[in-house]
Each structure stands twice: as C-alpha cells, then as structure tokens.
Amino acid sequence: MITSTIHLAETILKNNGIIGFPTETVYGLAGSAFSDKAIHTIFQLKNRPHNNPLIVHIGSVHQLEGIVREIPPKANVLINQFWPGPLTLLLKKSSRISDLVTAGQDTVAIRMPSHPLALELLNSIDFPLVAPSANPYQSISPTMPKHVDSYFGAKIPLILDGGPCSKGIESTIVGFEGDQVIVYRLGAITLEDLESCVGTVLENNKSHEKIKSPGMAKKHYSPKTPLLCSSFIRNDIQKYVSKKIAVVYFDELDDLESNEGIDCYSFQGDLQYASANLYGLLHDLDSRNYDIIIIEKFPDLGLGKTLNDRIERASFKH
C-alpha cells in the first residue's frame, strides 16, 4: 500500500513492522531502532550483510541524549548548521543502541532528515528509526515510492508516500577523531560545505579497513544493466558501437545525437539537477533492455565528487 497516512505507519512501526520511508535523500526501509525483530527483518529483506551498519533517524536533537554518550564540539557545530538535513554523524553509542545496528562497533550513525513527512512521523513516535535505503543490497537506491514498490511489493505492508526525493543522493557521513572531521561517505553535503563550517576535513581512503559506515562497500548502487563510468566517453562509445547503448553525459555532446543505436541523455551541465535525478534515470534506463549504460564522469568537485563516487561503485569496471 502506498499512502501518505501517518497513523497507519505508526501502528506498523509500533508493532515491530517495516515500512517504506521518505527522506530528502532516498527512500528508506524503516523499522524501530529499539526492535531487534525489526532490525533482523530489514537485513533479511535487503539481503544486507550484518557487518554493514545502519543509520538511525531521529526527529529532534533532544533524542540524542538517550542514544549517544558524547557529542564532540565540531559535531555540535555541524548539527547546528546542517540538521535537519542530509548529514549523518558517527557518534559514540549508548547501551540503548543494539550491536545489530552498529555491526558491533562503538559508534552509531545518526541523522535528522529534513523531509517534512519523515520529521512528522519521527516526532509522532517515541523511538528512533533505522532506515537503510529501500533497495536490495547493492541495487540502485530508490527516489520514488514506485521504486520501493517494484523492489519489495507485498513484502512490506506500507510505503509512506513523500513524493520524489529532493536531493536524490544519500547523506554525507562524517566521523570524529579528536578534533579532526573525517568523511566516510561522500553525499549531498559537499566537502566544501563541511570545510566552510569546521575547517579542513579528511576523506577516509582506507578501502581495506572494516566497514565503519554505510556506503563503504566497493560495489554498490548498481543497475542490472552493465554500467561503465567513462573518462573518455567518445572512445568508450566506439568500443560498444555494435551494442544497444544508453549514453549519459553531464553537459552537451550534440554530435552524438544523430548516431543510430545510441540513446543520449544529458544533465545540462547542472550538478544539482544531476544529483536529484541520477538514480531515477538509472531506474528508467535499467528497464529498457540496453546492453550497456555509459555515464560520463562528472567534474570532480562539489556534488560532482559524490556523483563520481556513486557511478564508480555502480560500474562493472572498478
């Protein structure tokens, strides 16, 4: 059932059930953060490995008091600047947060979404929600209720309809070591946004280490159709010229429009537009029986860095 009726969602969640949950980033598969039954169900539905931690969603800063042990000074600065919004913080967890949520780690990933329907729901119940993206593990993240429905159908009783996700890309995840802010997942809040607020931040580049936060898996966000992340798009098109190709480029490549057998899509040189629409386009292209999807790399700054991270993880060539 796809509905915007919150009291039905409340009832399901209070009875350890799972719902589709709208945020400004992507849709989540939500259940009570205090219910081991709900948490196990989410891992099972997504076929998600238990070593990949979940994000806890809250509706008020006051809820931090019961679920974290300390808040570093720079975390407070970021909370004041970016909450509610697409920023997730890794903070030392309290005993109320199960090791199932954190994959046995002593930090918990927490955010306060800015989607009005999400906030209304979170403030109508007396427990936070875990809400990983509402997709099978490693598949394209959902940005519309119909994406969630196509993935899970009757396996979940309700999808709360909040319309299309305005950001369309996951939250940025940051942690803290002493006074240093470390970015574990690039997202809708850019490195430049963070640095304008707290000074220099570091990117976590330890790909071999234990998964500390969501979004660190090497392969992720992938369509069923093979996807190629391309730095030299014309050259790569020539390699697959005998195939049925979808080409997605950032700006304009007018000379490709007339090529028979190639369908072209452009983000019109707009990173905000690309961020909001990348996953929706991938869902659409994945349903059209292409042999391959070739996506041009984005300018490697701001949201472009985040988008490049997503298409590189989704690519069949890493």
Short mmCIF file of N, CA, C and O in Angstrom, two decimals, residues 50-134:
data_model
loop_
_atom_site.label_atom_id
_atom_site.label_comp_id
_atom_site.label_asym_id
_atom_site.label_seq_id
_atom_site.Cartn_x
_atom_site.Cartn_y
_atom_site.Cartn_z
N HIS A 50 25.43 -8.44 7.70
CA HIS A 50 25.30 -7.87 9.04
C HIS A 50 26.52 -7.06 9.47
O HIS A 50 26.48 -6.41 10.52
N ASN A 51 27.60 -7.09 8.68
CA ASN A 51 28.78 -6.26 9.02
C ASN A 51 28.66 -4.85 8.45
O ASN A 51 29.59 -4.06 8.55
N ASN A 52 27.50 -4.54 7.85
CA ASN A 52 27.28 -3.22 7.26
C ASN A 52 26.29 -2.47 8.14
O ASN A 52 25.09 -2.77 8.15
N PRO A 53 26.74 -1.49 8.93
CA PRO A 53 25.87 -0.85 9.92
C PRO A 53 24.75 -0.03 9.29
O PRO A 53 24.76 0.29 8.11
N LEU A 54 23.76 0.30 10.14
CA LEU A 54 22.58 1.04 9.72
C LEU A 54 22.62 2.46 10.26
O LEU A 54 23.31 2.75 11.24
N ILE A 55 21.86 3.36 9.63
CA ILE A 55 21.74 4.74 10.10
C ILE A 55 20.48 4.87 10.94
O ILE A 55 19.39 4.42 10.54
N VAL A 56 20.61 5.49 12.10
CA VAL A 56 19.48 5.78 12.98
C VAL A 56 18.95 7.18 12.65
O VAL A 56 19.72 8.14 12.55
N HIS A 57 17.64 7.28 12.49
CA HIS A 57 16.99 8.56 12.14
C HIS A 57 16.21 9.08 13.34
O HIS A 57 15.43 8.33 13.95
N ILE A 58 16.41 10.35 13.65
CA ILE A 58 15.73 10.99 14.78
C ILE A 58 14.96 12.22 14.29
O ILE A 58 15.24 12.76 13.22
N GLY A 59 14.00 12.66 15.10
CA GLY A 59 13.20 13.82 14.72
C GLY A 59 13.53 15.07 15.49
O GLY A 59 13.02 16.14 15.19
N SER A 60 14.40 14.93 16.52
CA SER A 60 14.75 16.06 17.38
C SER A 60 16.15 15.85 17.94
O SER A 60 16.54 14.72 18.25
N VAL A 61 16.89 16.95 18.09
CA VAL A 61 18.22 16.87 18.68
C VAL A 61 18.15 16.31 20.10
O VAL A 61 19.08 15.63 20.56
N HIS A 62 17.05 16.55 20.79
CA HIS A 62 16.91 16.06 22.17
C HIS A 62 16.99 14.54 22.25
O HIS A 62 17.38 13.99 23.28
N GLN A 63 16.66 13.84 21.16
CA GLN A 63 16.70 12.38 21.16
C GLN A 63 18.13 11.84 21.22
O GLN A 63 18.32 10.66 21.54
N LEU A 64 19.10 12.67 20.93
CA LEU A 64 20.49 12.22 21.03
C LEU A 64 20.84 11.82 22.45
O LEU A 64 21.70 10.95 22.66
N GLU A 65 20.21 12.44 23.44
CA GLU A 65 20.56 12.21 24.84
C GLU A 65 20.46 10.74 25.23
O GLU A 65 21.25 10.24 26.02
N GLY A 66 19.53 10.03 24.69
CA GLY A 66 19.35 8.64 25.08
C GLY A 66 20.15 7.64 24.27
O GLY A 66 20.19 6.46 24.62
N ILE A 67 20.76 8.08 23.16
CA ILE A 67 21.37 7.08 22.27
C ILE A 67 22.86 7.31 22.00
O ILE A 67 23.49 6.45 21.39
N VAL A 68 23.42 8.45 22.44
CA VAL A 68 24.86 8.65 22.30
C VAL A 68 25.46 9.05 23.64
O VAL A 68 24.78 9.58 24.52
N ARG A 69 26.76 8.76 23.79
CA ARG A 69 27.45 9.03 25.06
C ARG A 69 28.12 10.40 25.08
O ARG A 69 28.32 10.98 26.14
N GLU A 70 28.50 10.89 23.91
CA GLU A 70 29.17 12.19 23.86
C GLU A 70 29.00 12.80 22.48
O GLU A 70 28.80 12.08 21.49
N ILE A 71 29.09 14.12 22.42
CA ILE A 71 28.99 14.84 21.15
C ILE A 71 30.21 15.76 21.05
O ILE A 71 30.32 16.73 21.80
N PRO A 72 31.15 15.46 20.16
CA PRO A 72 32.33 16.31 20.01
C PRO A 72 31.94 17.75 19.64
O PRO A 72 30.89 17.97 19.02
N PRO A 73 32.77 18.72 20.00
CA PRO A 73 32.45 20.13 19.70
C PRO A 73 32.14 20.37 18.22
O PRO A 73 31.18 21.09 17.89
N LYS A 74 32.94 19.78 17.33
CA LYS A 74 32.69 20.01 15.90
C LYS A 74 31.42 19.33 15.42
O LYS A 74 30.79 19.77 14.45
N ALA A 75 31.02 18.26 16.10
CA ALA A 75 29.74 17.64 15.77
C ALA A 75 28.60 18.59 16.10
O ALA A 75 27.63 18.71 15.33
N ASN A 76 28.70 19.30 17.22
CA ASN A 76 27.68 20.28 17.57
C ASN A 76 27.60 21.40 16.54
O ASN A 76 26.52 21.87 16.18
N VAL A 77 28.76 21.83 16.04
CA VAL A 77 28.79 22.87 15.01
C VAL A 77 28.06 22.38 13.75
O VAL A 77 27.24 23.10 13.16
N LEU A 78 28.33 21.14 13.36
CA LEU A 78 27.70 20.58 12.16
C LEU A 78 26.20 20.38 12.36
O LEU A 78 25.41 20.60 11.43
N ILE A 79 25.81 19.95 13.55
CA ILE A 79 24.38 19.80 13.85
C ILE A 79 23.66 21.13 13.70
O ILE A 79 22.59 21.22 13.08
N ASN A 80 24.23 22.17 14.27
CA ASN A 80 23.60 23.49 14.20
C ASN A 80 23.51 24.01 12.78
O ASN A 80 22.57 24.74 12.42
N GLN A 81 24.46 23.62 11.93
CA GLN A 81 24.49 24.12 10.56
C GLN A 81 23.63 23.29 9.60
O GLN A 81 22.97 23.84 8.73
N PHE A 82 23.64 21.97 9.78
CA PHE A 82 23.10 21.10 8.72
C PHE A 82 21.91 20.23 9.13
O PHE A 82 21.37 19.52 8.28
N TRP A 83 21.51 20.23 10.39
CA TRP A 83 20.33 19.45 10.79
C TRP A 83 19.11 20.35 10.94
O TRP A 83 19.24 21.46 11.46
N PRO A 84 17.94 19.91 10.54
CA PRO A 84 17.70 18.68 9.79
C PRO A 84 18.25 18.79 8.36
O PRO A 84 18.21 19.88 7.77
N GLY A 85 18.74 17.67 7.85
CA GLY A 85 19.34 17.67 6.52
C GLY A 85 20.14 16.42 6.25
O GLY A 85 20.21 15.52 7.08
N PRO A 86 20.78 16.36 5.07
CA PRO A 86 21.42 15.13 4.61
C PRO A 86 22.85 14.93 5.14
O PRO A 86 23.78 14.71 4.38
N LEU A 87 23.01 15.03 6.45
CA LEU A 87 24.31 14.81 7.08
C LEU A 87 24.16 13.78 8.20
O LEU A 87 23.33 13.95 9.10
N THR A 88 24.96 12.72 8.13
CA THR A 88 24.97 11.66 9.13
C THR A 88 26.25 11.75 9.94
O THR A 88 27.34 11.89 9.39
N LEU A 89 26.12 11.65 11.28
CA LEU A 89 27.26 11.75 12.19
C LEU A 89 27.51 10.40 12.85
O LEU A 89 26.57 9.73 13.30
N LEU A 90 28.78 10.01 12.92
CA LEU A 90 29.18 8.81 13.66
C LEU A 90 29.57 9.25 15.07
O LEU A 90 30.58 9.94 15.26
N LEU A 91 28.77 8.83 16.06
CA LEU A 91 28.96 9.24 17.44
C LEU A 91 29.04 8.01 18.35
O LEU A 91 28.49 6.95 18.02
N LYS A 92 29.69 8.15 19.49
CA LYS A 92 29.80 7.05 20.43
C LYS A 92 28.41 6.66 20.93
O LYS A 92 27.66 7.49 21.43
N LYS A 93 28.06 5.38 20.81
CA LYS A 93 26.69 4.96 21.10
C LYS A 93 26.49 4.66 22.58
O LYS A 93 27.43 4.32 23.30
N SER A 94 25.23 4.78 23.00
CA SER A 94 24.85 4.35 24.35
C SER A 94 24.44 2.88 24.30
O SER A 94 24.28 2.29 23.22
N SER A 95 24.19 2.30 25.47
CA SER A 95 23.81 0.89 25.55
C SER A 95 22.41 0.65 24.98
O SER A 95 22.04 -0.51 24.73
N ARG A 96 21.63 1.70 24.76
CA ARG A 96 20.29 1.53 24.19
C ARG A 96 20.33 1.11 22.73
O ARG A 96 19.36 0.56 22.21
N ILE A 97 21.43 1.38 22.06
CA ILE A 97 21.57 1.03 20.64
C ILE A 97 22.21 -0.35 20.53
O ILE A 97 23.32 -0.58 20.99
N SER A 98 21.48 -1.25 19.89
CA SER A 98 21.93 -2.63 19.75
C SER A 98 23.16 -2.73 18.86
O SER A 98 23.34 -1.96 17.91
N ASP A 99 24.01 -3.72 19.17
CA ASP A 99 25.15 -4.01 18.30
C ASP A 99 24.70 -4.44 16.91
O ASP A 99 25.48 -4.37 15.95
N LEU A 100 23.45 -4.90 16.77
CA LEU A 100 22.92 -5.24 15.44
C LEU A 100 22.91 -4.01 14.53
O LEU A 100 23.15 -4.11 13.33
N VAL A 101 22.62 -2.84 15.13
CA VAL A 101 22.54 -1.60 14.37
C VAL A 101 23.93 -1.16 13.92
O VAL A 101 24.12 -0.68 12.80
N THR A 102 24.92 -1.33 14.79
CA THR A 102 26.26 -0.76 14.56
C THR A 102 27.28 -1.77 14.08
O THR A 102 28.46 -1.45 13.99
N ALA A 103 26.84 -3.01 13.79
CA ALA A 103 27.76 -4.08 13.38
C ALA A 103 28.85 -4.29 14.44
O ALA A 103 30.01 -4.54 14.12
N GLY A 104 28.45 -4.18 15.70
CA GLY A 104 29.36 -4.44 16.81
C GLY A 104 30.33 -3.32 17.13
O GLY A 104 31.18 -3.46 18.01
N GLN A 105 30.21 -2.19 16.45
CA GLN A 105 31.12 -1.08 16.68
C GLN A 105 30.59 -0.17 17.79
O GLN A 105 29.41 -0.20 18.13
N ASP A 106 31.48 0.66 18.33
CA ASP A 106 31.07 1.53 19.45
C ASP A 106 30.54 2.87 18.99
O ASP A 106 30.22 3.73 19.80
N THR A 107 30.42 3.07 17.69
CA THR A 107 29.83 4.30 17.16
C THR A 107 28.53 3.97 16.43
O THR A 107 28.37 2.89 15.85
N VAL A 108 27.60 4.91 16.47
CA VAL A 108 26.33 4.77 15.76
C VAL A 108 26.18 5.93 14.78
O VAL A 108 26.52 7.07 15.09
N ALA A 109 25.69 5.62 13.58
CA ALA A 109 25.44 6.63 12.55
C ALA A 109 24.05 7.21 12.78
O ALA A 109 23.06 6.47 12.84
N ILE A 110 23.97 8.54 12.90
CA ILE A 110 22.70 9.20 13.23
C ILE A 110 22.48 10.40 12.32
O ILE A 110 23.42 11.16 12.04
N ARG A 111 21.24 10.58 11.89
CA ARG A 111 20.90 11.82 11.20
C ARG A 111 19.46 12.23 11.48
O ARG A 111 18.65 11.42 11.92
N MET A 112 19.18 13.48 11.20
CA MET A 112 17.83 14.03 11.30
C MET A 112 17.42 14.49 9.90
O MET A 112 17.89 15.50 9.41
N PRO A 113 16.56 13.72 9.23
CA PRO A 113 16.18 14.10 7.86
C PRO A 113 15.38 15.38 7.84
O PRO A 113 14.73 15.75 8.83
N SER A 114 15.39 16.07 6.70
CA SER A 114 14.64 17.33 6.58
C SER A 114 13.29 17.16 5.88
O SER A 114 12.52 18.11 5.80
N HIS A 115 13.01 15.95 5.37
CA HIS A 115 11.73 15.74 4.69
C HIS A 115 10.59 15.96 5.69
O HIS A 115 10.58 15.36 6.77
N PRO A 116 9.62 16.82 5.38
CA PRO A 116 8.57 17.15 6.36
C PRO A 116 7.75 15.95 6.83
O PRO A 116 7.40 15.85 8.00
N LEU A 117 7.47 15.01 5.92
CA LEU A 117 6.69 13.83 6.31
C LEU A 117 7.51 12.91 7.20
O LEU A 117 7.00 12.33 8.16
N ALA A 118 8.81 12.79 6.91
CA ALA A 118 9.69 12.00 7.76
C ALA A 118 9.76 12.58 9.16
O ALA A 118 9.66 11.86 10.17
N LEU A 119 9.93 13.90 9.25
CA LEU A 119 10.00 14.55 10.56
C LEU A 119 8.69 14.41 11.33
O LEU A 119 8.67 14.19 12.55
N GLU A 120 7.58 14.54 10.61
CA GLU A 120 6.28 14.39 11.27
C GLU A 120 6.13 13.00 11.87
O GLU A 120 5.69 12.84 13.02
N LEU A 121 6.53 11.99 11.11
CA LEU A 121 6.45 10.61 11.62
C LEU A 121 7.40 10.41 12.80
O LEU A 121 7.01 9.87 13.84
N LEU A 122 8.65 10.84 12.65
CA LEU A 122 9.64 10.64 13.71
C LEU A 122 9.24 11.33 15.01
O LEU A 122 9.57 10.84 16.10
N ASN A 123 8.53 12.43 14.91
CA ASN A 123 8.11 13.15 16.11
C ASN A 123 6.76 12.69 16.64
O ASN A 123 6.30 13.18 17.67
N SER A 124 6.15 11.73 15.95
CA SER A 124 4.86 11.19 16.42
C SER A 124 5.04 9.87 17.15
O SER A 124 4.08 9.34 17.73
N ILE A 125 6.25 9.31 17.13
CA ILE A 125 6.54 8.05 17.82
C ILE A 125 7.62 8.30 18.87
O ILE A 125 8.32 9.31 18.82
N ASP A 126 7.76 7.37 19.82
CA ASP A 126 8.70 7.60 20.92
C ASP A 126 9.96 6.75 20.79
O ASP A 126 10.58 6.37 21.78
N PHE A 127 10.34 6.45 19.56
CA PHE A 127 11.57 5.71 19.31
C PHE A 127 12.15 6.16 17.97
O PHE A 127 11.40 6.57 17.07
N PRO A 128 13.48 6.12 17.82
CA PRO A 128 14.09 6.45 16.53
C PRO A 128 13.92 5.29 15.55
O PRO A 128 13.55 4.17 15.94
N LEU A 129 14.19 5.56 14.29
CA LEU A 129 14.07 4.54 13.24
C LEU A 129 15.42 4.25 12.60
O LEU A 129 16.21 5.17 12.36
N VAL A 130 15.68 2.99 12.34
CA VAL A 130 16.76 2.65 11.41
C VAL A 130 16.13 2.62 10.02
O VAL A 130 15.01 2.15 9.85
N ALA A 131 16.84 3.15 9.03
CA ALA A 131 16.22 3.25 7.71
C ALA A 131 17.29 3.24 6.61
O ALA A 131 17.57 4.27 6.00
N PRO A 132 17.90 2.07 6.35
CA PRO A 132 18.78 1.99 5.18
C PRO A 132 17.98 2.14 3.91
O PRO A 132 16.74 2.03 3.92
N SER A 133 18.63 2.41 2.80
CA SER A 133 17.93 2.63 1.54
C SER A 133 17.03 1.43 1.22
O SER A 133 17.39 0.27 1.46
N ALA A 134 15.86 1.71 0.68
CA ALA A 134 14.82 0.70 0.46
C ALA A 134 15.05 0.00 -0.88
O ALA A 134 14.25 0.11 -1.81
#
